[in-house]
Short mmCIF file of C-alpha atoms in Angstrom, two decimals:
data_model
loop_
_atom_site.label_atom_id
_atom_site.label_comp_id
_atom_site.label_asym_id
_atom_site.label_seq_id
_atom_site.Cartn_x
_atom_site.Cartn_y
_atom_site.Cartn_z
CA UNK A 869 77.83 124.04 122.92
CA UNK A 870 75.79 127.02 121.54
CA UNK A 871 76.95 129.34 124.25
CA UNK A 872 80.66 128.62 123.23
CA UNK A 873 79.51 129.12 119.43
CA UNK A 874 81.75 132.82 118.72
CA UNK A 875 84.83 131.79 120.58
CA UNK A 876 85.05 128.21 118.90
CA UNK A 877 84.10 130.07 115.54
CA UNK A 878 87.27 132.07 116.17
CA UNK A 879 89.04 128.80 116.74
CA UNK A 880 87.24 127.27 113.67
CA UNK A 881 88.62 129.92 111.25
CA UNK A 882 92.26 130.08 112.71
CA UNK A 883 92.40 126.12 112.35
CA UNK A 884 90.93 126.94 108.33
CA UNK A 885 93.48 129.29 107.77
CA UNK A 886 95.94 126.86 108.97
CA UNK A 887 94.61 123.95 106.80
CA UNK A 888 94.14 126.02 103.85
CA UNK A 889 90.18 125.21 103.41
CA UNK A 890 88.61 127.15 100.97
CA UNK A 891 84.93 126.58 103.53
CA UNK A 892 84.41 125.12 106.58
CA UNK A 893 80.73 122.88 107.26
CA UNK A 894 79.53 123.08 110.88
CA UNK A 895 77.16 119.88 111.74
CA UNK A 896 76.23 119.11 115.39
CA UNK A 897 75.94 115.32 115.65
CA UNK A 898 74.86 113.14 118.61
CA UNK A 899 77.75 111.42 120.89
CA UNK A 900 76.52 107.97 120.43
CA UNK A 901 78.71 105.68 121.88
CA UNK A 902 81.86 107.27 124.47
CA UNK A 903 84.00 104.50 125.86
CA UNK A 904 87.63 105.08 127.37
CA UNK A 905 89.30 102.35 128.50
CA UNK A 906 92.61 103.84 129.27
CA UNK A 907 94.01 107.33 128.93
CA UNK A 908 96.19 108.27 125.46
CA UNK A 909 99.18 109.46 126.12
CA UNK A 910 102.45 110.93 123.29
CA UNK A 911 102.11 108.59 119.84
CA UNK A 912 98.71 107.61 119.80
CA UNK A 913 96.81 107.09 116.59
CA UNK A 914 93.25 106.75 115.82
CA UNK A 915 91.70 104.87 113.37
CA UNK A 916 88.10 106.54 111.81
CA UNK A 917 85.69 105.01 109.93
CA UNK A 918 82.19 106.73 108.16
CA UNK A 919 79.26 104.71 107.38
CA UNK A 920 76.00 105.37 105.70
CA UNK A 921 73.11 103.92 107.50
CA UNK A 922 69.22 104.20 107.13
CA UNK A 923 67.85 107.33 109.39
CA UNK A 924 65.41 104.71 111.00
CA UNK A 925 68.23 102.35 111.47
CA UNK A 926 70.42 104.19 113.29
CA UNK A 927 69.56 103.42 117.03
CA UNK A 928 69.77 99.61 115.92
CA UNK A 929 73.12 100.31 114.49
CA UNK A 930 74.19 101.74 117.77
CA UNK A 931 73.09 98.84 120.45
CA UNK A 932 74.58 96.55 117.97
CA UNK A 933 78.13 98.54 118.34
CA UNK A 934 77.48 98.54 121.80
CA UNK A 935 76.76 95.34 122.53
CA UNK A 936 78.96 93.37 119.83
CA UNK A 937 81.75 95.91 118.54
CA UNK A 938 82.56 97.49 121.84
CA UNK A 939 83.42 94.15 123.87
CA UNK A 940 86.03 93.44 120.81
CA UNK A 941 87.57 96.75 120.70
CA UNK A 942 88.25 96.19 124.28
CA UNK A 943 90.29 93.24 124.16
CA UNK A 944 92.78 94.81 121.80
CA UNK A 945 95.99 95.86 123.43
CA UNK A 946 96.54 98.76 123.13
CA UNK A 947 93.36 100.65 122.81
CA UNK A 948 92.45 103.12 124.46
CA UNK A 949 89.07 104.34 123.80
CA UNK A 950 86.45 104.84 121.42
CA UNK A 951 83.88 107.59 120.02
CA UNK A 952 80.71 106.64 117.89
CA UNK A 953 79.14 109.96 116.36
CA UNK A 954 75.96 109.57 114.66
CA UNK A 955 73.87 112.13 112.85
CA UNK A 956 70.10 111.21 113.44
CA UNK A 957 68.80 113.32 110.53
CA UNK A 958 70.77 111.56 107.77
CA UNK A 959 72.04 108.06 109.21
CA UNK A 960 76.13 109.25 109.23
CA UNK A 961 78.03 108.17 111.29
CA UNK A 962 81.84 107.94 112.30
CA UNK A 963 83.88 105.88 114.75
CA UNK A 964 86.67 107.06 116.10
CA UNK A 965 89.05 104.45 117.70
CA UNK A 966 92.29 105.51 119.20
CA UNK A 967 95.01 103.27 120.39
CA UNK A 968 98.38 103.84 122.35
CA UNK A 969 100.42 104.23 119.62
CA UNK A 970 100.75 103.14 115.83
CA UNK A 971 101.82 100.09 116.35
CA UNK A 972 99.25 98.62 117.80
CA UNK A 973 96.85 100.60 115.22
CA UNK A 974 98.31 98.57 112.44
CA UNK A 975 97.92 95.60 114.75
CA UNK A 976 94.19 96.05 114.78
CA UNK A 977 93.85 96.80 111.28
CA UNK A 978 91.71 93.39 110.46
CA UNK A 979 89.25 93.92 113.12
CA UNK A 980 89.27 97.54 113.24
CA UNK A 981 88.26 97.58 109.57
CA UNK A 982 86.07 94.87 109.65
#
């Protein structure tokens, strides 16, 4: 990751430019949770969601996603697979959930959100 640091930054600033960002923030977060159940292929969506947890919280957060959230995902058609970032210094974290295509996003809407 931090050999790759001045060729991504040359990425990061083209992509900028392209979305018109006045600045750009740079975190490095731990991959928490990775979980692909099938590949994505033209039309997929993802659905993300941010929460604020407690620091020393965090790795109970996770097994809990793993063990409870993770099994549910899975039994929605149509998804595909599933990214939980977590930042260990402040207790952020985002899941990213991507499914085959937006149909069966909207499908999952109730449990994705819940």
């Amino acid at each position: 990751m931090r050999a790759s640091a001045v060729a991504v930054g040359e990425l990061r600033d083209q992509a900028a430019e392209v979305m018109r960002a006045e600045e750009m923030d740079v975190a490095e977060w731990d991959i928490a949770v990775l979980h692909r159940e099938h590949p994505t292929g033209d039309g997929a969506c993802a659905r993300v969601i941010w929460s604020d947890n407690d620091p020393a919280e965090l790795d109970a957060m996770v097994d809990a996603f793993r063990m409870s959230v993770l099994p549910r995902l899975a039994e929605i058609p149509g998804f595909c697979s599933v990214s939980l970032l977590a930042d260990r210094d402040t207790g952020r974290a985002t899941a990213a959930t991507t499914y085959a295509d937006r149909e069966t996003l909207e499908g999952s809407r109730e449990l994705g959100s819940a």
